[in-house]
PDB file of C-alpha atoms in Angstrom:
ATOM      1  CA  UNK T   1      -0.005   0.009  -0.020  1.00 48.00           C
ATOM      2  CA  UNK T   2       2.962   2.308   0.796  1.00 57.00           C
ATOM      3  CA  UNK T   3       4.053   3.359  -2.623  1.00 63.00           C
ATOM      4  CA  UNK T   4       0.484   4.202  -3.704  1.00 66.00           C
ATOM      5  CA  UNK T   5       0.358   6.789  -1.029  1.00 71.00           C
ATOM      6  CA  UNK T   6       3.150   8.845  -2.446  1.00 90.00           C
ATOM      7  CA  UNK T   7       2.664   8.001  -6.134  1.00 96.00           C
ATOM      8  CA  UNK T   8       2.615  10.825  -8.690  1.00 97.00           C
ATOM      9  CA  UNK T   9       1.736  10.520 -12.366  1.00 98.00           C
ATOM     10  CA  UNK T  10       4.072  12.764 -14.409  1.00 98.00           C
ATOM     11  CA  UNK T  11       3.299  11.752 -18.010  1.00 98.00           C
ATOM     12  CA  UNK T  12       0.813  10.281 -20.345  1.00 98.00           C
ATOM     13  CA  UNK T  13       0.447   9.309 -23.959  1.00 98.00           C
ATOM     14  CA  UNK T  14      -2.270   7.622 -26.049  1.00 98.00           C
ATOM     15  CA  UNK T  15      -1.528   4.747 -28.451  1.00 96.00           C
ATOM     16  CA  UNK T  16      -1.602   5.542 -32.172  1.00 96.00           C
ATOM     17  CA  UNK T  17      -4.867   3.573 -32.525  1.00 95.00           C
ATOM     18  CA  UNK T  18      -6.366   5.551 -29.681  1.00 96.00           C
ATOM     19  CA  UNK T  19      -7.597   2.522 -27.719  1.00 95.00           C
ATOM     20  CA  UNK T  20      -4.867   2.522 -25.020  1.00 96.00           C
ATOM     21  CA  UNK T  21      -3.333   5.032 -22.596  1.00 97.00           C
ATOM     22  CA  UNK T  22       0.186   4.866 -21.242  1.00 98.00           C
ATOM     23  CA  UNK T  23       0.951   6.645 -17.976  1.00 98.00           C
ATOM     24  CA  UNK T  24       4.375   7.128 -16.324  1.00 98.00           C
ATOM     25  CA  UNK T  25       4.891   7.601 -12.583  1.00 98.00           C
ATOM     26  CA  UNK T  26       7.579   8.758 -10.184  1.00 97.00           C
ATOM     27  CA  UNK T  27       8.802   5.246  -9.568  1.00 96.00           C
ATOM     28  CA  UNK T  28       9.832   4.680 -13.176  1.00 96.00           C
ATOM     29  CA  UNK T  29       6.754   2.447 -14.007  1.00 96.00           C
ATOM     30  CA  UNK T  30       4.673   2.750 -17.094  1.00 96.00           C
ATOM     31  CA  UNK T  31       1.132   1.499 -16.874  1.00 96.00           C
ATOM     32  CA  UNK T  32      -0.938   0.588 -19.908  1.00 96.00           C
ATOM     33  CA  UNK T  33      -4.760   1.060 -19.622  1.00 96.00           C
ATOM     34  CA  UNK T  34      -7.322  -0.217 -22.178  1.00 95.00           C
ATOM     35  CA  UNK T  35      -9.657   2.673 -22.839  1.00 96.00           C
ATOM     36  CA  UNK T  36     -11.922   0.469 -24.888  1.00 94.00           C
ATOM     37  CA  UNK T  37     -12.421  -1.823 -21.886  1.00 95.00           C
ATOM     38  CA  UNK T  38     -12.769   0.987 -19.365  1.00 97.00           C
ATOM     39  CA  UNK T  39     -15.351   2.792 -21.499  1.00 96.00           C
ATOM     40  CA  UNK T  40     -17.394  -0.187 -22.425  1.00 95.00           C
ATOM     41  CA  UNK T  41     -20.994  -0.210 -21.092  1.00 94.00           C
ATOM     42  CA  UNK T  42     -20.327  -3.312 -18.980  1.00 94.00           C
ATOM     43  CA  UNK T  43     -16.976  -2.123 -17.517  1.00 94.00           C
ATOM     44  CA  UNK T  44     -16.163  -3.156 -14.046  1.00 94.00           C
ATOM     45  CA  UNK T  45     -13.614  -1.768 -11.502  1.00 93.00           C
ATOM     46  CA  UNK T  46     -11.047  -4.277 -12.909  1.00 93.00           C
ATOM     47  CA  UNK T  47     -11.244  -2.473 -16.229  1.00 95.00           C
ATOM     48  CA  UNK T  48      -9.902   0.649 -14.523  1.00 96.00           C
ATOM     49  CA  UNK T  49      -6.652  -1.146 -13.598  1.00 96.00           C
ATOM     50  CA  UNK T  50      -3.667  -1.481 -15.969  1.00 95.00           C
ATOM     51  CA  UNK T  51      -3.553  -4.329 -18.469  1.00 93.00           C
ATOM     52  CA  UNK T  52       0.218  -4.164 -18.076  1.00 93.00           C
ATOM     53  CA  UNK T  53       2.678  -2.451 -15.779  1.00 94.00           C
ATOM     54  CA  UNK T  54       6.507  -2.493 -16.355  1.00 92.00           C
ATOM     55  CA  UNK T  55       9.562  -0.581 -15.073  1.00 93.00           C
ATOM     56  CA  UNK T  56      10.993   1.630 -17.763  1.00 92.00           C
ATOM     57  CA  UNK T  57      13.454   3.789 -15.877  1.00 92.00           C
ATOM     58  CA  UNK T  58      15.182   3.784 -12.483  1.00 91.00           C
ATOM     59  CA  UNK T  59      13.845   7.219 -11.647  1.00 93.00           C
ATOM     60  CA  UNK T  60      10.633   9.018 -12.622  1.00 96.00           C
ATOM     61  CA  UNK T  61       9.273   8.728 -16.124  1.00 97.00           C
ATOM     62  CA  UNK T  62       9.370  12.470 -16.940  1.00 97.00           C
ATOM     63  CA  UNK T  63       7.810  12.326 -20.319  1.00 98.00           C
ATOM     64  CA  UNK T  64       5.960   9.892 -22.672  1.00 98.00           C
ATOM     65  CA  UNK T  65       5.349  10.468 -26.394  1.00 97.00           C
ATOM     66  CA  UNK T  66       3.905   8.302 -29.096  1.00 97.00           C
ATOM     67  CA  UNK T  67       5.096   8.016 -32.716  1.00 94.00           C
ATOM     68  CA  UNK T  68       3.234   5.897 -35.313  1.00 93.00           C
ATOM     69  CA  UNK T  69       4.952   2.767 -33.957  1.00 91.00           C
ATOM     70  CA  UNK T  70       6.741   3.524 -30.655  1.00 92.00           C
ATOM     71  CA  UNK T  71       5.977   4.742 -27.242  1.00 95.00           C
ATOM     72  CA  UNK T  72       8.954   6.908 -26.213  1.00 95.00           C
ATOM     73  CA  UNK T  73       9.755   7.328 -22.560  1.00 95.00           C
ATOM     74  CA  UNK T  74      12.342   9.620 -20.895  1.00 95.00           C
ATOM     75  CA  UNK T  75      14.008   9.369 -17.532  1.00 93.00           C
ATOM     76  CA  UNK T  76      17.290  10.490 -16.090  1.00 91.00           C
ATOM     77  CA  UNK T  77      19.806  10.497 -18.928  1.00 89.00           C
ATOM     78  CA  UNK T  78      18.015   7.970 -21.095  1.00 89.00           C
ATOM     79  CA  UNK T  79      15.266   7.735 -23.675  1.00 91.00           C
ATOM     80  CA  UNK T  80      13.732   4.321 -24.405  1.00 91.00           C
ATOM     81  CA  UNK T  81      11.392   3.259 -27.260  1.00 90.00           C
ATOM     82  CA  UNK T  82       8.837   0.543 -26.666  1.00 92.00           C
ATOM     83  CA  UNK T  83       6.982  -1.045 -29.649  1.00 91.00           C
ATOM     84  CA  UNK T  84       3.219  -0.256 -29.399  1.00 93.00           C
ATOM     85  CA  UNK T  85       2.418  -3.584 -31.142  1.00 91.00           C
ATOM     86  CA  UNK T  86       4.482  -5.474 -28.608  1.00 90.00           C
ATOM     87  CA  UNK T  87       2.877  -3.667 -25.711  1.00 92.00           C
ATOM     88  CA  UNK T  88      -0.658  -4.337 -26.966  1.00 91.00           C
ATOM     89  CA  UNK T  89       0.167  -8.080 -27.479  1.00 86.00           C
ATOM     90  CA  UNK T  90       0.582  -8.155 -23.767  1.00 68.00           C
ATOM     91  CA  UNK T  91       0.050 -11.872 -23.498  1.00 42.00           C
ATOM     92  CA  UNK T  92       3.462 -12.312 -25.114  1.00 43.00           C
ATOM     93  CA  UNK T  93       5.171 -10.319 -22.546  1.00 48.00           C
ATOM     94  CA  UNK T  94       7.125 -12.101 -19.854  1.00 45.00           C
ATOM     95  CA  UNK T  95       6.172 -10.929 -16.385  1.00 40.00           C
ATOM     96  CA  UNK T  96       6.598  -7.210 -15.509  1.00 42.00           C
ATOM     97  CA  UNK T  97      10.319  -6.583 -15.593  1.00 42.00           C
ATOM     98  CA  UNK T  98      12.817  -4.089 -16.824  1.00 40.00           C
ATOM     99  CA  UNK T  99      14.059  -5.167 -20.197  1.00 40.00           C
ATOM    100  CA  UNK T 100      17.309  -4.549 -21.914  1.00 38.00           C
ATOM    101  CA  UNK T 101      17.660  -4.797 -25.723  1.00 37.00           C
ATOM    102  CA  UNK T 102      15.121  -7.195 -27.146  1.00 36.00           C
ATOM    103  CA  UNK T 103      14.400  -8.889 -23.919  1.00 43.00           C
ATOM    104  CA  UNK T 104      10.616  -9.317 -23.453  1.00 48.00           C
ATOM    105  CA  UNK T 105       9.716  -5.809 -24.403  1.00 56.00           C
ATOM    106  CA  UNK T 106      11.807  -4.357 -27.201  1.00 53.00           C
ATOM    107  CA  UNK T 107      13.389  -1.042 -26.592  1.00 60.00           C
ATOM    108  CA  UNK T 108      16.469   1.000 -27.595  1.00 53.00           C
ATOM    109  CA  UNK T 109      18.270   2.444 -24.635  1.00 49.00           C
ATOM    110  CA  UNK T 110      20.139   5.598 -25.138  1.00 52.00           C
ATOM    111  CA  UNK T 111      22.061   5.594 -21.751  1.00 48.00           C
ATOM    112  CA  UNK T 112      24.749   7.602 -23.569  1.00 57.00           C
ATOM    113  CA  UNK T 113      22.624  10.717 -23.153  1.00 75.00           C
ATOM    114  CA  UNK T 114      24.480  13.017 -20.734  1.00 79.00           C
ATOM    115  CA  UNK T 115      21.205  14.789 -20.002  1.00 87.00           C
ATOM    116  CA  UNK T 116      19.899  14.631 -16.432  1.00 90.00           C
ATOM    117  CA  UNK T 117      16.028  14.850 -16.170  1.00 94.00           C
ATOM    118  CA  UNK T 118      14.735  14.698 -19.685  1.00 95.00           C
ATOM    119  CA  UNK T 119      11.658  16.738 -18.968  1.00 96.00           C
ATOM    120  CA  UNK T 120      10.316  17.284 -22.439  1.00 97.00           C
ATOM    121  CA  UNK T 121      10.099  15.521 -25.816  1.00 97.00           C
ATOM    122  CA  UNK T 122       8.119  16.519 -28.871  1.00 97.00           C
ATOM    123  CA  UNK T 123       8.041  15.418 -32.517  1.00 96.00           C
ATOM    124  CA  UNK T 124       8.603  17.597 -35.505  1.00 95.00           C
ATOM    125  CA  UNK T 125       6.602  15.808 -38.199  1.00 90.00           C
ATOM    126  CA  UNK T 126       8.092  18.010 -40.888  1.00 90.00           C
ATOM    127  CA  UNK T 127      11.501  16.216 -40.794  1.00 89.00           C
ATOM    128  CA  UNK T 128      10.891  13.231 -38.556  1.00 90.00           C
ATOM    129  CA  UNK T 129      12.979  14.565 -35.775  1.00 94.00           C
ATOM    130  CA  UNK T 130      12.589  14.159 -32.015  1.00 95.00           C
ATOM    131  CA  UNK T 131      13.162  17.373 -29.991  1.00 96.00           C
ATOM    132  CA  UNK T 132      14.458  16.755 -26.435  1.00 96.00           C
ATOM    133  CA  UNK T 133      14.926  19.170 -23.474  1.00 97.00           C
ATOM    134  CA  UNK T 134      16.098  18.614 -19.956  1.00 95.00           C
ATOM    135  CA  UNK T 135      18.684  19.250 -17.242  1.00 96.00           C
ATOM    136  CA  UNK T 136      21.713  20.170 -19.403  1.00 96.00           C
ATOM    137  CA  UNK T 137      19.982  23.457 -20.476  1.00 97.00           C
ATOM    138  CA  UNK T 138      20.123  22.606 -24.162  1.00 97.00           C
ATOM    139  CA  UNK T 139      17.563  21.504 -26.787  1.00 97.00           C
ATOM    140  CA  UNK T 140      18.711  18.438 -28.674  1.00 95.00           C
ATOM    141  CA  UNK T 141      17.385  17.352 -32.104  1.00 95.00           C
ATOM    142  CA  UNK T 142      17.484  13.646 -32.830  1.00 92.00           C
ATOM    143  CA  UNK T 143      16.989  12.209 -36.353  1.00 89.00           C
ATOM    144  CA  UNK T 144      14.641   9.292 -35.625  1.00 86.00           C
ATOM    145  CA  UNK T 145      15.425   7.556 -38.967  1.00 83.00           C
ATOM    146  CA  UNK T 146      19.140   7.469 -38.360  1.00 84.00           C
ATOM    147  CA  UNK T 147      19.163   7.418 -34.517  1.00 80.00           C
ATOM    148  CA  UNK T 148      21.676  10.255 -34.339  1.00 85.00           C
ATOM    149  CA  UNK T 149      21.657  13.662 -32.835  1.00 88.00           C
ATOM    150  CA  UNK T 150      21.929  16.315 -35.542  1.00 91.00           C
ATOM    151  CA  UNK T 151      21.774  19.604 -33.624  1.00 94.00           C
ATOM    152  CA  UNK T 152      22.188  21.180 -30.205  1.00 96.00           C
ATOM    153  CA  UNK T 153      20.379  24.517 -29.535  1.00 97.00           C
ATOM    154  CA  UNK T 154      22.230  26.390 -26.863  1.00 97.00           C
ATOM    155  CA  UNK T 155      20.999  29.511 -25.085  1.00 97.00           C
ATOM    156  CA  UNK T 156      19.066  28.622 -21.907  1.00 98.00           C
ATOM    157  CA  UNK T 157      21.041  29.176 -18.723  1.00 98.00           C
ATOM    158  CA  UNK T 158      19.098  26.593 -16.637  1.00 98.00           C
ATOM    159  CA  UNK T 159      17.155  23.394 -17.247  1.00 95.00           C
ATOM    160  CA  UNK T 160      14.376  23.040 -19.779  1.00 98.00           C
ATOM    161  CA  UNK T 161      10.882  22.075 -18.708  1.00 98.00           C
ATOM    162  CA  UNK T 162       8.836  22.269 -21.838  1.00 98.00           C
ATOM    163  CA  UNK T 163       8.858  22.350 -25.626  1.00 98.00           C
ATOM    164  CA  UNK T 164       6.515  23.052 -28.542  1.00 98.00           C
ATOM    165  CA  UNK T 165       6.905  22.878 -32.312  1.00 97.00           C
ATOM    166  CA  UNK T 166       5.520  25.284 -34.793  1.00 95.00           C
ATOM    167  CA  UNK T 167       5.776  23.098 -37.909  1.00 86.00           C
ATOM    168  CA  UNK T 168       4.569  25.648 -40.384  1.00 88.00           C
ATOM    169  CA  UNK T 169       7.131  28.229 -39.276  1.00 90.00           C
ATOM    170  CA  UNK T 170      10.138  25.979 -38.821  1.00 92.00           C
ATOM    171  CA  UNK T 171      10.228  26.994 -35.152  1.00 96.00           C
ATOM    172  CA  UNK T 172      10.712  25.275 -31.841  1.00 98.00           C
ATOM    173  CA  UNK T 173       9.801  26.941 -28.586  1.00 98.00           C
ATOM    174  CA  UNK T 174      11.387  26.018 -25.309  1.00 98.00           C
ATOM    175  CA  UNK T 175      10.602  27.126 -21.761  1.00 98.00           C
ATOM    176  CA  UNK T 176      13.010  26.805 -18.830  1.00 98.00           C
ATOM    177  CA  UNK T 177      13.877  27.387 -15.203  1.00 98.00           C
ATOM    178  CA  UNK T 178      15.736  30.559 -16.292  1.00 98.00           C
ATOM    179  CA  UNK T 179      12.388  32.220 -16.942  1.00 98.00           C
ATOM    180  CA  UNK T 180      12.847  32.473 -20.700  1.00 98.00           C
ATOM    181  CA  UNK T 181      10.758  31.140 -23.636  1.00 98.00           C
ATOM    182  CA  UNK T 182      13.205  30.846 -26.570  1.00 98.00           C
ATOM    183  CA  UNK T 183      11.946  30.715 -30.167  1.00 98.00           C
ATOM    184  CA  UNK T 184      14.350  28.767 -32.249  1.00 98.00           C
ATOM    185  CA  UNK T 185      14.790  28.789 -36.035  1.00 96.00           C
ATOM    186  CA  UNK T 186      15.157  25.126 -36.916  1.00 92.00           C
ATOM    187  CA  UNK T 187      16.891  25.931 -40.201  1.00 91.00           C
ATOM    188  CA  UNK T 188      19.745  27.925 -38.549  1.00 93.00           C
ATOM    189  CA  UNK T 189      19.726  26.460 -35.077  1.00 93.00           C
ATOM    190  CA  UNK T 190      19.743  30.016 -33.694  1.00 96.00           C
ATOM    191  CA  UNK T 191      17.453  31.574 -31.151  1.00 96.00           C
ATOM    192  CA  UNK T 192      15.327  34.025 -33.032  1.00 96.00           C
ATOM    193  CA  UNK T 193      13.619  35.469 -29.965  1.00 97.00           C
ATOM    194  CA  UNK T 194      14.005  35.338 -26.190  1.00 98.00           C
ATOM    195  CA  UNK T 195      10.910  36.214 -24.251  1.00 98.00           C
ATOM    196  CA  UNK T 196      11.574  36.765 -20.500  1.00 98.00           C
ATOM    197  CA  UNK T 197       7.961  36.330 -19.345  1.00 98.00           C
ATOM    198  CA  UNK T 198       8.602  37.316 -15.713  1.00 98.00           C
ATOM    199  CA  UNK T 199       9.787  40.831 -16.777  1.00 98.00           C
ATOM    200  CA  UNK T 200       6.211  41.669 -17.996  1.00 98.00           C
ATOM    201  CA  UNK T 201       4.344  43.248 -15.138  1.00 97.00           C
ATOM    202  CA  UNK T 202       0.985  41.633 -16.024  1.00 97.00           C
ATOM    203  CA  UNK T 203       2.508  38.134 -15.888  1.00 98.00           C
ATOM    204  CA  UNK T 204       5.038  38.466 -13.083  1.00 98.00           C
ATOM    205  CA  UNK T 205       4.428  36.671  -9.831  1.00 98.00           C
ATOM    206  CA  UNK T 206       7.789  36.904  -7.943  1.00 97.00           C
ATOM    207  CA  UNK T 207       6.382  34.882  -4.980  1.00 97.00           C
ATOM    208  CA  UNK T 208       6.218  31.820  -7.336  1.00 97.00           C
ATOM    209  CA  UNK T 209       9.573  32.481  -9.158  1.00 97.00           C
ATOM    210  CA  UNK T 210      10.287  32.949 -12.756  1.00 98.00           C
ATOM    211  CA  UNK T 211      10.433  29.361 -14.158  1.00 98.00           C
ATOM    212  CA  UNK T 212       8.424  28.492 -17.151  1.00 98.00           C
ATOM    213  CA  UNK T 213       6.757  25.006 -16.734  1.00 98.00           C
ATOM    214  CA  UNK T 214       4.488  24.885 -19.833  1.00 98.00           C
ATOM    215  CA  UNK T 215       4.478  26.238 -23.356  1.00 98.00           C
ATOM    216  CA  UNK T 216       2.187  25.275 -26.169  1.00 98.00           C
ATOM    217  CA  UNK T 217       1.353  26.880 -29.482  1.00 97.00           C
ATOM    218  CA  UNK T 218      -1.451  27.088 -31.993  1.00 95.00           C
ATOM    219  CA  UNK T 219      -0.709  28.874 -35.250  1.00 91.00           C
ATOM    220  CA  UNK T 220       0.279  32.470 -34.175  1.00 95.00           C
ATOM    221  CA  UNK T 221      -0.572  31.967 -30.518  1.00 97.00           C
ATOM    222  CA  UNK T 222       1.388  30.803 -27.618  1.00 98.00           C
ATOM    223  CA  UNK T 223       0.350  29.808 -24.043  1.00 98.00           C
ATOM    224  CA  UNK T 224       2.957  29.788 -21.305  1.00 98.00           C
ATOM    225  CA  UNK T 225       3.113  29.732 -17.522  1.00 98.00           C
ATOM    226  CA  UNK T 226       4.819  28.511 -14.434  1.00 98.00           C
ATOM    227  CA  UNK T 227       6.025  30.947 -11.844  1.00 98.00           C
ATOM    228  CA  UNK T 228       4.584  33.727 -13.976  1.00 98.00           C
ATOM    229  CA  UNK T 229       0.745  33.544 -14.520  1.00 98.00           C
ATOM    230  CA  UNK T 230      -0.489  31.553 -17.378  1.00 98.00           C
ATOM    231  CA  UNK T 231      -0.776  33.897 -20.320  1.00 98.00           C
ATOM    232  CA  UNK T 232      -1.746  33.961 -24.002  1.00 98.00           C
ATOM    233  CA  UNK T 233       0.708  35.616 -26.370  1.00 98.00           C
ATOM    234  CA  UNK T 234       0.549  36.710 -29.974  1.00 97.00           C
ATOM    235  CA  UNK T 235       3.747  35.433 -31.620  1.00 95.00           C
ATOM    236  CA  UNK T 236       3.799  38.069 -34.372  1.00 93.00           C
ATOM    237  CA  UNK T 237       3.839  40.912 -31.876  1.00 94.00           C
ATOM    238  CA  UNK T 238       5.585  38.952 -29.096  1.00 95.00           C
ATOM    239  CA  UNK T 239       3.240  40.459 -26.543  1.00 95.00           C
ATOM    240  CA  UNK T 240       0.799  38.997 -23.973  1.00 97.00           C
ATOM    241  CA  UNK T 241      -2.859  39.517 -24.878  1.00 97.00           C
ATOM    242  CA  UNK T 242      -4.577  37.709 -21.956  1.00 98.00           C
ATOM    243  CA  UNK T 243      -3.485  36.749 -18.469  1.00 98.00           C
ATOM    244  CA  UNK T 244      -5.503  34.051 -16.594  1.00 98.00           C
ATOM    245  CA  UNK T 245      -6.228  34.630 -12.884  1.00 97.00           C
ATOM    246  CA  UNK T 246      -5.365  30.999 -11.789  1.00 97.00           C
ATOM    247  CA  UNK T 247      -3.880  30.312  -8.308  1.00 93.00           C
ATOM    248  CA  UNK T 248      -0.543  28.593  -8.084  1.00 94.00           C
ATOM    249  CA  UNK T 249       1.611  27.415 -10.894  1.00 97.00           C
ATOM    250  CA  UNK T 250       0.109  25.794 -13.969  1.00 98.00           C
ATOM    251  CA  UNK T 251       2.092  22.731 -15.245  1.00 97.00           C
ATOM    252  CA  UNK T 252       0.240  22.079 -18.406  1.00 98.00           C
ATOM    253  CA  UNK T 253      -2.100  24.027 -20.701  1.00 98.00           C
ATOM    254  CA  UNK T 254      -3.770  23.055 -24.040  1.00 97.00           C
ATOM    255  CA  UNK T 255      -5.883  24.805 -26.652  1.00 97.00           C
ATOM    256  CA  UNK T 256      -9.099  22.744 -26.687  1.00 95.00           C
ATOM    257  CA  UNK T 257     -11.900  23.632 -29.114  1.00 92.00           C
ATOM    258  CA  UNK T 258     -12.572  27.315 -28.386  1.00 92.00           C
ATOM    259  CA  UNK T 259     -11.096  27.314 -24.911  1.00 96.00           C
ATOM    260  CA  UNK T 260      -7.939  26.706 -22.931  1.00 98.00           C
ATOM    261  CA  UNK T 261      -7.711  23.955 -20.414  1.00 98.00           C
ATOM    262  CA  UNK T 262      -5.042  24.270 -17.686  1.00 98.00           C
ATOM    263  CA  UNK T 263      -3.851  22.033 -14.806  1.00 98.00           C
ATOM    264  CA  UNK T 264      -1.362  22.618 -11.996  1.00 98.00           C
ATOM    265  CA  UNK T 265      -1.382  23.471  -8.270  1.00 97.00           C
ATOM    266  CA  UNK T 266      -4.871  22.613  -6.985  1.00 96.00           C
ATOM    267  CA  UNK T 267      -7.282  19.737  -7.639  1.00 98.00           C
ATOM    268  CA  UNK T 268      -9.076  21.187 -10.738  1.00 98.00           C
ATOM    269  CA  UNK T 269      -9.018  21.476 -14.551  1.00 98.00           C
ATOM    270  CA  UNK T 270      -9.564  25.078 -15.303  1.00 98.00           C
ATOM    271  CA  UNK T 271     -11.551  26.035 -18.366  1.00 98.00           C
ATOM    272  CA  UNK T 272     -10.470  29.458 -19.645  1.00 98.00           C
ATOM    273  CA  UNK T 273     -11.803  31.662 -22.373  1.00 98.00           C
ATOM    274  CA  UNK T 274      -9.267  33.161 -24.758  1.00 97.00           C
ATOM    275  CA  UNK T 275     -10.118  36.704 -23.458  1.00 97.00           C
ATOM    276  CA  UNK T 276      -8.785  35.823 -19.993  1.00 97.00           C
ATOM    277  CA  UNK T 277     -11.900  34.719 -17.950  1.00 98.00           C
ATOM    278  CA  UNK T 278     -12.028  31.448 -16.081  1.00 98.00           C
ATOM    279  CA  UNK T 279     -15.295  29.813 -17.063  1.00 97.00           C
ATOM    280  CA  UNK T 280     -15.237  26.731 -14.934  1.00 98.00           C
ATOM    281  CA  UNK T 281     -13.073  24.643 -12.652  1.00 98.00           C
ATOM    282  CA  UNK T 282     -13.817  20.982 -12.674  1.00 98.00           C
ATOM    283  CA  UNK T 283     -12.739  18.942  -9.518  1.00 97.00           C
ATOM    284  CA  UNK T 284     -10.211  16.042  -9.939  1.00 98.00           C
ATOM    285  CA  UNK T 285      -9.155  13.327  -7.602  1.00 96.00           C
ATOM    286  CA  UNK T 286      -5.523  14.455  -7.112  1.00 97.00           C
ATOM    287  CA  UNK T 287      -4.553  17.459  -4.934  1.00 97.00           C
ATOM    288  CA  UNK T 288      -2.259  18.871  -7.620  1.00 97.00           C
ATOM    289  CA  UNK T 289      -1.991  18.037 -11.295  1.00 98.00           C
ATOM    290  CA  UNK T 290       0.915  17.469 -13.626  1.00 98.00           C
ATOM    291  CA  UNK T 291      -0.474  16.217 -16.900  1.00 98.00           C
ATOM    292  CA  UNK T 292      -3.517  16.684 -19.149  1.00 98.00           C
ATOM    293  CA  UNK T 293      -3.958  14.849 -22.467  1.00 97.00           C
ATOM    294  CA  UNK T 294      -6.723  14.683 -24.992  1.00 96.00           C
ATOM    295  CA  UNK T 295      -7.124  11.608 -27.185  1.00 96.00           C
ATOM    296  CA  UNK T 296      -7.000  12.969 -30.731  1.00 90.00           C
ATOM    297  CA  UNK T 297      -6.106   9.598 -32.175  1.00 87.00           C
ATOM    298  CA  UNK T 298      -9.666   8.248 -31.797  1.00 88.00           C
ATOM    299  CA  UNK T 299     -13.127   9.526 -32.406  1.00 88.00           C
ATOM    300  CA  UNK T 300     -14.638   6.557 -30.475  1.00 92.00           C
ATOM    301  CA  UNK T 301     -12.627   7.123 -27.312  1.00 95.00           C
ATOM    302  CA  UNK T 302     -12.214  10.915 -27.417  1.00 94.00           C
ATOM    303  CA  UNK T 303     -11.494  11.568 -23.760  1.00 97.00           C
ATOM    304  CA  UNK T 304      -9.398  13.923 -21.656  1.00 98.00           C
ATOM    305  CA  UNK T 305      -7.256  12.316 -18.998  1.00 98.00           C
ATOM    306  CA  UNK T 306      -5.615  14.064 -16.087  1.00 98.00           C
ATOM    307  CA  UNK T 307      -2.885  12.840 -13.747  1.00 98.00           C
ATOM    308  CA  UNK T 308      -1.114  14.286 -10.665  1.00 98.00           C
ATOM    309  CA  UNK T 309      -0.172  13.671  -7.039  1.00 97.00           C
ATOM    310  CA  UNK T 310      -1.910  10.315  -6.688  1.00 97.00           C
ATOM    311  CA  UNK T 311      -2.232   6.920  -8.302  1.00 97.00           C
ATOM    312  CA  UNK T 312      -5.478   7.999 -10.034  1.00 97.00           C
ATOM    313  CA  UNK T 313      -5.894   9.202 -13.585  1.00 98.00           C
ATOM    314  CA  UNK T 314      -9.181  10.942 -14.102  1.00 98.00           C
ATOM    315  CA  UNK T 315     -11.041  10.340 -17.307  1.00 98.00           C
ATOM    316  CA  UNK T 316     -13.351  12.948 -18.729  1.00 98.00           C
ATOM    317  CA  UNK T 317     -15.776  11.860 -21.432  1.00 95.00           C
ATOM    318  CA  UNK T 318     -16.423  15.562 -22.020  1.00 93.00           C
ATOM    319  CA  UNK T 319     -14.439  18.485 -20.626  1.00 94.00           C
ATOM    320  CA  UNK T 320     -16.985  19.120 -17.820  1.00 95.00           C
ATOM    321  CA  UNK T 321     -17.690  15.545 -16.816  1.00 94.00           C
ATOM    322  CA  UNK T 322     -15.308  13.347 -14.932  1.00 96.00           C
ATOM    323  CA  UNK T 323     -16.692   9.881 -15.703  1.00 96.00           C
ATOM    324  CA  UNK T 324     -14.328   7.698 -13.571  1.00 97.00           C
ATOM    325  CA  UNK T 325     -10.678   7.167 -12.626  1.00 98.00           C
ATOM    326  CA  UNK T 326      -8.123   4.747 -13.830  1.00 98.00           C
ATOM    327  CA  UNK T 327      -5.652   3.611 -11.134  1.00 97.00           C
ATOM    328  CA  UNK T 328      -2.055   2.375 -11.092  1.00 95.00           C
TER     329      UNK T 328
END
């Protein structure tokens, strides 16, 4: 019972088919849940438990990300790739154990990465690269086809928490402990802009610090927050247009239909309007929240899932209705 008491869910990713959810916790475990089973009309409590749990990393699973074929997981100094088809054919998997090479679960280990705390990974579909950010203050670009690093973007003076790709504009955005959001030109590898969010009076909250914990983009718009208040920015003018009056630090925010959904300190998902108003706050089962994902891979299982400072992952069948909780 002990570990469940102190469990935190840090990361989530849906399978390419949209029928499964992978979640990573602070103990290095990844749990796989069947959404099709949990959402079926005759689902029981058993269907809210993982169909598979395995240890992926020695420390926390900081980030999970799906490609068409792999589930990528990041820990301290390593990124692993797990085959989704192997994970789903769970009956072929020998008992839950850490696997090296092609043992049981297939994965490539990149233990050679001298990057502590790989906090963020995102894909750039334009050139099939994986963008990685973490505790060495740099943004690394990995060619997935070749398996080699092709660029290092240097400029942050402290570790990186979050990343976003603007595919259309050949830009990568990174947010870090140093309080900066950097906008990188992927063609030159140079930092085109550096936005120090905490220096803007409407965003600054010195009591929480200057660190940027979340950044996300949608065409010409950027959302970012952390120590500074969650704010919406226009990337052409590089200025904040709305600031959201949410308490505490926001750890993840997403554009969702015509609103913004945000999670962080406190047991709620906040629904914000683009103009800055908080329209609703929907209660969750964890006291603070780290991760919010919407399942865009599937029309049939189009859910929002939220995880944080407990073994529970809340499942919303629509943004205002928490239907049930999955549990590690």
